[in-house]
Short mmCIF file of C-alpha atoms in Angstrom, two decimals:
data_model
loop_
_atom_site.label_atom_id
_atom_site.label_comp_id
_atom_site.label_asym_id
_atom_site.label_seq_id
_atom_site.Cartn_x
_atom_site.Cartn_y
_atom_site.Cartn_z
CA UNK Z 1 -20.91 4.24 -0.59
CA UNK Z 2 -24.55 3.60 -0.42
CA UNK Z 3 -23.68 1.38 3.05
CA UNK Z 4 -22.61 4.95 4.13
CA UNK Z 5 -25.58 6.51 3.20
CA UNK Z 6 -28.03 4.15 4.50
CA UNK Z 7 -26.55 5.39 8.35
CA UNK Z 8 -28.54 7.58 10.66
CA UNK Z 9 -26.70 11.15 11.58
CA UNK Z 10 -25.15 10.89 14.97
CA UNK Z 11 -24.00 13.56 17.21
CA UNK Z 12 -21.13 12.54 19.13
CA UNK Z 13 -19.23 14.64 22.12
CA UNK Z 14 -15.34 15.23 22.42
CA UNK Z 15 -13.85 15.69 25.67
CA UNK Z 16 -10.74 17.80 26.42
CA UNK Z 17 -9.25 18.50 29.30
CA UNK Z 18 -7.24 21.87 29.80
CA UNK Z 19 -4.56 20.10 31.72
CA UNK Z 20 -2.07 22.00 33.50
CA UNK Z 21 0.94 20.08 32.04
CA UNK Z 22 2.78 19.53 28.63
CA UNK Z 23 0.30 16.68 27.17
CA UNK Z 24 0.23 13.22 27.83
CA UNK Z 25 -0.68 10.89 30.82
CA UNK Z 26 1.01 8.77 33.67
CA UNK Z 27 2.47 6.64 30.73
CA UNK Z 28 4.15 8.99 28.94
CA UNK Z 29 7.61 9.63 29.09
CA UNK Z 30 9.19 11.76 32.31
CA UNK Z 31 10.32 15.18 31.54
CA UNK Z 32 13.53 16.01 32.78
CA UNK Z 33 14.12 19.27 34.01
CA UNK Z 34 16.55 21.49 32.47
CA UNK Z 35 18.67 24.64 34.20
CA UNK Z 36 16.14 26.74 32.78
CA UNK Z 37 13.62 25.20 34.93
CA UNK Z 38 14.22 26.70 38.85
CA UNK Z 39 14.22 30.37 37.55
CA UNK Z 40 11.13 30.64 35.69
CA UNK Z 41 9.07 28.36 38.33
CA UNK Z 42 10.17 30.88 41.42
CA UNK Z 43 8.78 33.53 39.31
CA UNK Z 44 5.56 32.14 38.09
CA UNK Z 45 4.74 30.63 40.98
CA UNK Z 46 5.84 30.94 44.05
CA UNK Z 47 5.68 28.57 46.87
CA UNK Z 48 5.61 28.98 51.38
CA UNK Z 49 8.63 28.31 52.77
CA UNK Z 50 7.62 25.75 54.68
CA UNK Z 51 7.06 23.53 51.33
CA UNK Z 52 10.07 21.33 52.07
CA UNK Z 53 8.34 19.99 55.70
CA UNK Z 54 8.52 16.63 56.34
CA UNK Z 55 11.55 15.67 53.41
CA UNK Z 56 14.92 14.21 54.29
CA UNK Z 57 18.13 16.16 54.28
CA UNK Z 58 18.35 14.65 50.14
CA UNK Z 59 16.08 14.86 48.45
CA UNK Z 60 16.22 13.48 44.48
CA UNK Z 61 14.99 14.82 41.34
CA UNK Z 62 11.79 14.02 39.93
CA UNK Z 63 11.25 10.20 38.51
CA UNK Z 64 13.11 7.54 40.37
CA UNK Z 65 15.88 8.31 42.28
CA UNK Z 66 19.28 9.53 40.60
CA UNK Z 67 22.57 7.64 42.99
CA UNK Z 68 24.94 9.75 41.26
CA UNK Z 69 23.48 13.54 41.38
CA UNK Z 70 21.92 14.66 44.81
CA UNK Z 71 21.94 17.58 46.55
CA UNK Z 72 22.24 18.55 50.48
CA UNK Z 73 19.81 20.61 51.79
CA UNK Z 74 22.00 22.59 54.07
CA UNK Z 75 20.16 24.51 57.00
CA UNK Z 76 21.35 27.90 54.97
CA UNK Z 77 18.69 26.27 51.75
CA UNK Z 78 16.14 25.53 54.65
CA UNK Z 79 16.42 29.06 56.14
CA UNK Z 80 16.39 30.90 53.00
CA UNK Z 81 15.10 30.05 49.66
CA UNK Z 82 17.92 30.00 46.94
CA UNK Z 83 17.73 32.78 44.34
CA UNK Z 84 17.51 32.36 40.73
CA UNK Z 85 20.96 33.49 40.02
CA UNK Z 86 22.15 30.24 42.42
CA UNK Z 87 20.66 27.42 40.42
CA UNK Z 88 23.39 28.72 37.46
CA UNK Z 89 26.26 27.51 39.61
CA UNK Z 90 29.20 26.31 36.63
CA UNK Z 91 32.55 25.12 36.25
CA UNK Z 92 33.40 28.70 36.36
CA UNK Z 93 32.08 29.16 39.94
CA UNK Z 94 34.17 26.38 40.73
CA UNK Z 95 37.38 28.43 39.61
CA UNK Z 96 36.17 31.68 40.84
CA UNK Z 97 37.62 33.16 44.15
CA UNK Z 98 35.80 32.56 47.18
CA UNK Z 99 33.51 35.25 48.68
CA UNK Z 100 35.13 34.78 52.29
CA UNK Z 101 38.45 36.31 50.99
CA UNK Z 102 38.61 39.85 50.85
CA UNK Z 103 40.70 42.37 48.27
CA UNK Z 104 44.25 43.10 50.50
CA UNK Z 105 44.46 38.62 50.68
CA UNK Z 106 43.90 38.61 47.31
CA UNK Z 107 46.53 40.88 46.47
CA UNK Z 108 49.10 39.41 48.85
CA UNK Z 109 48.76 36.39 47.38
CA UNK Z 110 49.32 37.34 44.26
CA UNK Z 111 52.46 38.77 44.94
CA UNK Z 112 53.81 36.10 47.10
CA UNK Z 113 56.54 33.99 45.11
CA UNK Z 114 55.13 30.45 44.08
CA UNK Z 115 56.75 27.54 42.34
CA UNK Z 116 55.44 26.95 38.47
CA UNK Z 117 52.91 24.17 38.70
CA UNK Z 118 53.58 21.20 36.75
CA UNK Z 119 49.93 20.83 35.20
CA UNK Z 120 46.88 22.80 34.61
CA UNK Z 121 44.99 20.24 37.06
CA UNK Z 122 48.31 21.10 39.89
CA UNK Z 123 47.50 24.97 38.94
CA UNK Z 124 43.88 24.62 39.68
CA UNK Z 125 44.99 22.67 43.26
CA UNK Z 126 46.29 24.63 46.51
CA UNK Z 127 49.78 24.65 47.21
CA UNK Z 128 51.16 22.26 49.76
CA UNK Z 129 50.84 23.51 53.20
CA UNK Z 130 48.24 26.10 51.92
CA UNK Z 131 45.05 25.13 53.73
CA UNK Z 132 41.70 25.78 51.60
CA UNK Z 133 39.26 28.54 52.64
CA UNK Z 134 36.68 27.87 55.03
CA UNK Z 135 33.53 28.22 53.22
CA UNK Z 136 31.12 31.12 54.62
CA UNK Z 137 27.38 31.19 55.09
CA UNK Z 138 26.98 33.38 52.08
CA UNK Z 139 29.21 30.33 50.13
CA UNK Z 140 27.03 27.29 51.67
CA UNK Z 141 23.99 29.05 50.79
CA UNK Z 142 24.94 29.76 46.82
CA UNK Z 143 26.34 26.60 46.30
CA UNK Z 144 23.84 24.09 48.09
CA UNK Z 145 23.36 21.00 45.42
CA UNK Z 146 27.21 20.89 44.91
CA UNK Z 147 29.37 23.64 43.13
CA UNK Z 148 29.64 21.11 39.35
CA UNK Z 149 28.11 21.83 36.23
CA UNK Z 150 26.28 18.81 36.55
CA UNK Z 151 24.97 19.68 39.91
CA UNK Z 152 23.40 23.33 38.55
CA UNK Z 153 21.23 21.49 35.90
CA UNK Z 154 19.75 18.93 38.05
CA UNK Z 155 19.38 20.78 40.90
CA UNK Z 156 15.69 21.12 42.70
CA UNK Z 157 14.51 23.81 44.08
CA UNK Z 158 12.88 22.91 48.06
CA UNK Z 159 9.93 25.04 47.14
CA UNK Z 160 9.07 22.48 44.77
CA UNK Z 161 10.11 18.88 46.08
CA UNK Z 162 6.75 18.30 47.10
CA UNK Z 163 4.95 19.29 44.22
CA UNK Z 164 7.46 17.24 41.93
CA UNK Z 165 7.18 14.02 44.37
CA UNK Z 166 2.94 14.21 44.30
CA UNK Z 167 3.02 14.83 40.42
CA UNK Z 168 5.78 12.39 39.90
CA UNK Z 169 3.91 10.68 36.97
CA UNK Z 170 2.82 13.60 35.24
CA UNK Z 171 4.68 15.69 33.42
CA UNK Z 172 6.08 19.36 34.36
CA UNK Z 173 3.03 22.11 34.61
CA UNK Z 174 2.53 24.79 31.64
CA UNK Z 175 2.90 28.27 33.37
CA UNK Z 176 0.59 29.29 30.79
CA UNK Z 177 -2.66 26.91 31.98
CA UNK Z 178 -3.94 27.76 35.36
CA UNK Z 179 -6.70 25.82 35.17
CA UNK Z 180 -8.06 21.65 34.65
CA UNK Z 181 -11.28 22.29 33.06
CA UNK Z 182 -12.99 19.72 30.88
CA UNK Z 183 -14.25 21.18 27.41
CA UNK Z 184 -16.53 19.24 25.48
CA UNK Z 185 -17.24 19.77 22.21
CA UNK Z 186 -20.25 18.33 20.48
CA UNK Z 187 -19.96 17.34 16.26
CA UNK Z 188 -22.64 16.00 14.02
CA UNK Z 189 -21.73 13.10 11.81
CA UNK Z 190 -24.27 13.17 8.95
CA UNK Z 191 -23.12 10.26 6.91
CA UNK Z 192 -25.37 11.39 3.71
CA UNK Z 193 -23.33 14.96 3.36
CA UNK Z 194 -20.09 13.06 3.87
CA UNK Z 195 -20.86 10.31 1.14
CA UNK Z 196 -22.22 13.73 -1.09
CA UNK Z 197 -18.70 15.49 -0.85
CA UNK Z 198 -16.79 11.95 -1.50
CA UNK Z 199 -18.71 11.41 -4.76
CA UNK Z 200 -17.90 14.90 -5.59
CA UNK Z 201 -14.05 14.74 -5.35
CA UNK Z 202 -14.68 11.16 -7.12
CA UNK Z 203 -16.41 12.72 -10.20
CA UNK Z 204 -13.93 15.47 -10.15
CA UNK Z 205 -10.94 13.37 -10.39
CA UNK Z 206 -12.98 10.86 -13.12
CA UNK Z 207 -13.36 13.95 -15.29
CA UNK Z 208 -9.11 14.37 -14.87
CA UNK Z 209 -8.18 11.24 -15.68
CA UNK Z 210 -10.75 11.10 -18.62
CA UNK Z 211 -8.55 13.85 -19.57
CA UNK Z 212 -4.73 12.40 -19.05
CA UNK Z 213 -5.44 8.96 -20.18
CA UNK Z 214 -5.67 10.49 -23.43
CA UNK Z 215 -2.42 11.81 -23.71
CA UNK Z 216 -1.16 7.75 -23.55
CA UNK Z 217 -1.37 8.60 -27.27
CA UNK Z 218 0.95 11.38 -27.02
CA UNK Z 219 3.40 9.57 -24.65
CA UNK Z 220 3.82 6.66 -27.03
CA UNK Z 221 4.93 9.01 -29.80
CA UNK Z 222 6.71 11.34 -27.69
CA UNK Z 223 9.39 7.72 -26.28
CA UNK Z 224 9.47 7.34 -30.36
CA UNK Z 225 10.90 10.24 -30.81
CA UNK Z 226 13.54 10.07 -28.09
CA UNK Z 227 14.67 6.43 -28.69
CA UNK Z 228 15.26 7.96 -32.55
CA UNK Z 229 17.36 10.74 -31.27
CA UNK Z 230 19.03 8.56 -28.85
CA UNK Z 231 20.44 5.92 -31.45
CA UNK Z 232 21.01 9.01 -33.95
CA UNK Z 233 22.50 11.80 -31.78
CA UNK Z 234 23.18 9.76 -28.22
CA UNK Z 235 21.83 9.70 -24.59
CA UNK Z 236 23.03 13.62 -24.35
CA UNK Z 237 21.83 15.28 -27.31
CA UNK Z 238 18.69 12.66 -26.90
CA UNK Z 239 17.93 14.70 -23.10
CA UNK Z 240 18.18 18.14 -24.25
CA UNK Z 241 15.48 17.74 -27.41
CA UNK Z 242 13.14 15.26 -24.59
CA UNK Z 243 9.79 17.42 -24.34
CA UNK Z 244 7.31 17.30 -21.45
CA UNK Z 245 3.72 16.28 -22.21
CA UNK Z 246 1.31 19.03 -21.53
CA UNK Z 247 -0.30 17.37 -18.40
CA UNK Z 248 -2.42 19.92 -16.76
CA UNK Z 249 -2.95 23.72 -16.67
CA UNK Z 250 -1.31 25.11 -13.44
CA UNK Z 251 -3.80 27.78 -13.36
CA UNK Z 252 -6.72 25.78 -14.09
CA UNK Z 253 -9.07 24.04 -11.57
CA UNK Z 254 -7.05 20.94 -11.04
CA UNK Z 255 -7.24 18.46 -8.11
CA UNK Z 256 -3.85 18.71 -5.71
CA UNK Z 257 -0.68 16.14 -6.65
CA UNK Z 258 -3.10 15.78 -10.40
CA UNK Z 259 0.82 15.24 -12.16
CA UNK Z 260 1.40 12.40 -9.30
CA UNK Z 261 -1.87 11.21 -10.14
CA UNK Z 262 -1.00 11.18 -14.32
CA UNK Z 263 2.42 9.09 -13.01
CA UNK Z 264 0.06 6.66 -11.42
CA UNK Z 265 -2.31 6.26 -14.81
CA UNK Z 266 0.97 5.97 -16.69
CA UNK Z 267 2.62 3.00 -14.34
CA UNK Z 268 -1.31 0.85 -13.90
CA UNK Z 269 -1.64 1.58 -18.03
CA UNK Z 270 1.97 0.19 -18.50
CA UNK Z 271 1.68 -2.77 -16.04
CA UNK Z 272 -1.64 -4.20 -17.77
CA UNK Z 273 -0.29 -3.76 -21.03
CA UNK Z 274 2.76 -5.58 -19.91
CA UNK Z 275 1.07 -8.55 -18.98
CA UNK Z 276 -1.23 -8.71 -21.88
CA UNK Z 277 1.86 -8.86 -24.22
CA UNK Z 278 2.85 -11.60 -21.88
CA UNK Z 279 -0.26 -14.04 -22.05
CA UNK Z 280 0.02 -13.75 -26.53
CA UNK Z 281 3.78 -14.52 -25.83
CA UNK Z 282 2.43 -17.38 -23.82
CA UNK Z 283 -0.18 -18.56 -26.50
CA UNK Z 284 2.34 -18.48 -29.72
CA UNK Z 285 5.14 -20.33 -27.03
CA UNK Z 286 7.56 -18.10 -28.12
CA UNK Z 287 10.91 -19.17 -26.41
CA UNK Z 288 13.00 -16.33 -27.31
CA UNK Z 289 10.63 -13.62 -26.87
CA UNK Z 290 9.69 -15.48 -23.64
CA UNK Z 291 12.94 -15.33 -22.28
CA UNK Z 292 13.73 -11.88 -22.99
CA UNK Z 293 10.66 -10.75 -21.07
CA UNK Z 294 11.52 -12.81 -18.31
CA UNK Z 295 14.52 -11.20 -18.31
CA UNK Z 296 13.20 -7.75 -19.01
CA UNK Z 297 10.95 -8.18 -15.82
CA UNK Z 298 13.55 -9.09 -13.36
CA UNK Z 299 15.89 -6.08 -14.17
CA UNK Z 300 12.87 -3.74 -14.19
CA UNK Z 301 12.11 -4.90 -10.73
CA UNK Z 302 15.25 -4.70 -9.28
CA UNK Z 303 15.70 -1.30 -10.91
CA UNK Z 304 12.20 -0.16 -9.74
CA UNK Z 305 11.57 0.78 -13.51
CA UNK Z 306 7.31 1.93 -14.34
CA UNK Z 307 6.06 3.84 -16.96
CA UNK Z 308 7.58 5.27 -19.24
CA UNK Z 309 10.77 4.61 -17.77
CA UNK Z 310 10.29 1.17 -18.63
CA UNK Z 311 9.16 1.67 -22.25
CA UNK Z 312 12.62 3.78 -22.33
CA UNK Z 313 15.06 0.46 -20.69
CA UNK Z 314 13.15 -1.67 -23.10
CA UNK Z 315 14.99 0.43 -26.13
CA UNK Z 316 18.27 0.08 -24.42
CA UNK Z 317 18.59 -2.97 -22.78
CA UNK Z 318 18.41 -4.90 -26.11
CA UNK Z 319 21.52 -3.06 -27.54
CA UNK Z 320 23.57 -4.32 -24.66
CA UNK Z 321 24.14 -7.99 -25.07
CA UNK Z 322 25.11 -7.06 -29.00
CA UNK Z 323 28.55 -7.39 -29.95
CA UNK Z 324 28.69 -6.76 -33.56
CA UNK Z 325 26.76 -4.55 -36.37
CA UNK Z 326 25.05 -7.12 -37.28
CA UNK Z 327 23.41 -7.99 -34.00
CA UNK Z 328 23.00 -4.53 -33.10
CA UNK Z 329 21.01 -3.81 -35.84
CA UNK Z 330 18.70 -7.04 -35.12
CA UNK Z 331 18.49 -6.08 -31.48
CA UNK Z 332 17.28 -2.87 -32.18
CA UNK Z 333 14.65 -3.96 -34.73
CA UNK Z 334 13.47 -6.54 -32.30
CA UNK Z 335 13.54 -4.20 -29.11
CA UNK Z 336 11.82 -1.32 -31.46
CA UNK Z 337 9.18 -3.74 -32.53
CA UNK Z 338 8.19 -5.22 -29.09
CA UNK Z 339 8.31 -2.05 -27.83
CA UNK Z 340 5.65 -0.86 -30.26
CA UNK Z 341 3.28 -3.77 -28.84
CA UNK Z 342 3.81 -3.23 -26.07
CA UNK Z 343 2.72 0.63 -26.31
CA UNK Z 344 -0.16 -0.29 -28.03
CA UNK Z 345 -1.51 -2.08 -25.87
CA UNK Z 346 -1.13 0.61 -23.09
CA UNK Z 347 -3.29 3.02 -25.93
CA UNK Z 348 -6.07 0.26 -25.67
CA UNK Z 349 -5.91 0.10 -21.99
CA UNK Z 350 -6.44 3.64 -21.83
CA UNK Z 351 -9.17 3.64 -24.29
CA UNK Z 352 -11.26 1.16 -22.91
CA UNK Z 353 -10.88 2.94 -18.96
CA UNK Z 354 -11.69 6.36 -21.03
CA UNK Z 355 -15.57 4.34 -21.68
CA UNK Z 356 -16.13 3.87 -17.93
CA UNK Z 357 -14.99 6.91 -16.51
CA UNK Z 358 -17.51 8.47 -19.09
CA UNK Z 359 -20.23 6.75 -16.34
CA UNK Z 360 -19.04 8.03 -13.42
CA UNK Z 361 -21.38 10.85 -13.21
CA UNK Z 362 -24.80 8.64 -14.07
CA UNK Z 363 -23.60 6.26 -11.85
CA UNK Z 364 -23.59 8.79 -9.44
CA UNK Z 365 -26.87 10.18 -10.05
CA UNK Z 366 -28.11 6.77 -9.96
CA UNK Z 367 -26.73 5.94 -6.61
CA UNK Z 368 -28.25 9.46 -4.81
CA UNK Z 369 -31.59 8.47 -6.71
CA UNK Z 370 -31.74 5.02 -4.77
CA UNK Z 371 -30.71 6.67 -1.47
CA UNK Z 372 -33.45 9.64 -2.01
CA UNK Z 373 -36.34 6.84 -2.77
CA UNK Z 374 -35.21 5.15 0.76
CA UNK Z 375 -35.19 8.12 2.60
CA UNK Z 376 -39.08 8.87 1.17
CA UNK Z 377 -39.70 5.46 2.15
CA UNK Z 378 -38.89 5.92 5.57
CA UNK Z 379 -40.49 9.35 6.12
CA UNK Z 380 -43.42 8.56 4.42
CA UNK Z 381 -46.23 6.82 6.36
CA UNK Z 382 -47.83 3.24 6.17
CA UNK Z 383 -50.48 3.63 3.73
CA UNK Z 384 -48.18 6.44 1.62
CA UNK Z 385 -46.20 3.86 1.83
CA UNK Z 386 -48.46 1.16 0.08
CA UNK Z 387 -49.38 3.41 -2.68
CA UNK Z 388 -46.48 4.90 -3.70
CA UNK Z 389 -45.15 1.07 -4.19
CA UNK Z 390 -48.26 0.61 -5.76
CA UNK Z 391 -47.87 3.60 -8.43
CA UNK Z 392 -44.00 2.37 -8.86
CA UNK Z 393 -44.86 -1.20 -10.16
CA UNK Z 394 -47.88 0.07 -12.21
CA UNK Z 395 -45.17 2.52 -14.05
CA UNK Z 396 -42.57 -0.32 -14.56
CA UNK Z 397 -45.51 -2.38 -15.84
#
């Protein structure tokens, strides 16, 4: 903290550039047009027709080129622009009768006696003999790029091959930014207000836990209480009498995520007490009591039991190896009375962190003190210098 003080402010400038695009750079990944695409472009921007001079009669979507959809830019597409309405070409336009044909052939065909087809796909087919429509100018023109579904969503419009082939890196433009132009913001880092506000929320949440660490206490008695109901009444009746400890006002001035931060406190209290009962088990070389910790330890882990979860499989893990009333009985006496050591040990662990959160705020004072006497030092000049020092070690004398 006082390394962060002990910096100089800094102003430092942010760059941003208004690009025309959807965000990223060359590297980022290409984004594929959709059927939406053609008929919002043509309206928000459109292009000369002479746009598609100098390109081949295929020309390929943007990105690397796709083998399997292309489109044929008939001289119809080169005389004419498509419309909107054309890029929506579906598997219903395929099925749809063609424009050439007028009402009366329509109608004589459908009166004209024809054999049941064998399959939908024969249905969809002409009849043998029956020669297929000769498609007309109006046709080539509204179904340039192929007449498929797949054909309508990847299809380009010529107005913009060239402007999809130069940007081909980039990703597609936002209609909604016109422009390229470079903001730049400019932010002072003053490391002394930042370090300020940091001790702040640190003396804040010191204050908190000076608070919850003394509900430990309350805990303790609290798992008491339910392992008594639970060998008395059961698990059941045990759960609906289980109280919550009061662990901060929801309307008071509390820090954000203060009952995830009471959690924490319980698990780091539980943990130290744990291995404190450990190192006496080690110095009386218990073997029994040293197993069943072992034991205890393992399961916990693999269960991802803290807190007072833990304190509550400690009760009940005792009882299970017991067959008869006899052993039952010891197990619980022995699980009851480790379990008491256990908790309190987590009330001393909280009483002794209760003493040095109490110096939080002097130590705080104490570190802006130190950090106001350098910053004197430094504004001060060479002989104010000399005799301040001089008046400090005459008062320390």
């Amino acid at each position: 903290m006082e390394t962060l003080m002990r910096c100089e402010p800094e102003e430092i400038s942010i760059k941003k550039i208004a690009q025309a695009s959807r965000g990223g750079s060359s590297g980022a990944a290409k984004f594929k047009p959709s059927y939406f695409d053609d008929p919002i472009r043509s309206r928000s921007k459109p292009q000369p027709q002479d746009a598609t001079a100098g390109y081949s009669e295929t020309d390929y979507e943007v990105g690397t080129r796709n083998p399997i959809v292309e489109r044929k830019v008939g001289k119809a597409a080169e005389d004419k622009p498509r419309s909107a309405r054309s890029s929506f070409s579906s598997y219903f336009d395929s099925m749809a009768t063609p424009a050439g044909n007028d009402a009366k052939d329509v109608d004589a065909e459908a009166k004209a006696p024809r054999s049941a087809p064998a399959s939908y796909l024969d249905a969809m087919a002409p009849a043998a003999g029956e020669a297929e429509p000769a498609p007309t100018k109006k046709d080539e023109g509204a179904r340039t790029g192929g007449g498929g579904y797949f054909d309508s969503i990847d299809a380009v419009h010529p107005s913009h091959a060239k402007e999809r082939d130069e940007d081909r890196e980039t990703l597609r433009p936002n209609p909604y930014i016109t422009n390229d132009a470079v903001y730049e913001y400019k932010v002072l880092i003053d490391p002394m207000s930042l370090a300020k506000r940091i001790l702040t929320v640190r003396e804040q949440l010191a204050g908190e836990w000076r608070e919850d660490l003394k509900l430990i206490d309350l805990a303790n008695q609290e798992l008491l209480r339910y392992h008594y109901d639970e060998t008395v009444l059961g698990e059941k009746e045990a759960e609906k009498g289980s109280m919550l400890v009061f662990e901060s006002d929801p309307f008071g001035p509390s820090s954000p995520y203060r009952a995830e931060s009471y959690k924490l406190l319980t698990e780091m209290v539980t943990t130290v007490a744990m291995r404190r009962f450990e190192m006496e088990v080690e110095k009386k070389n218990n073997p029994k009591a040293k197993q069943w910790l072992k034991t205890i330890k393992t399961e916990a882990e693999e269960k991802g039991l803290e807190g007072n979860d833990l304190i509550k499989y400690i009760f009940k893990s005792a009882k299970e190896g017991a067959e008869t009333a006899e052993e039952r009985a010891e197990a619980t006496y022995t699980a009851e009375r480790l379990a008491r050591v256990i908790m309190s040990q987590r009330a001393a662990v909280a009483e002794e962190n209760l003493g040095g959160l109490a110096e939080t705020k002097a130590d705080h004072s104490a570190i802006l003190t130190r950090m106001l006497n350098e910053q004197l030092k430094k504004e001060m000049s060479i002989v104010d210098k000399l005799e301040y020092e001089y008046k400090i070690s005459v008062a320390a004398e």
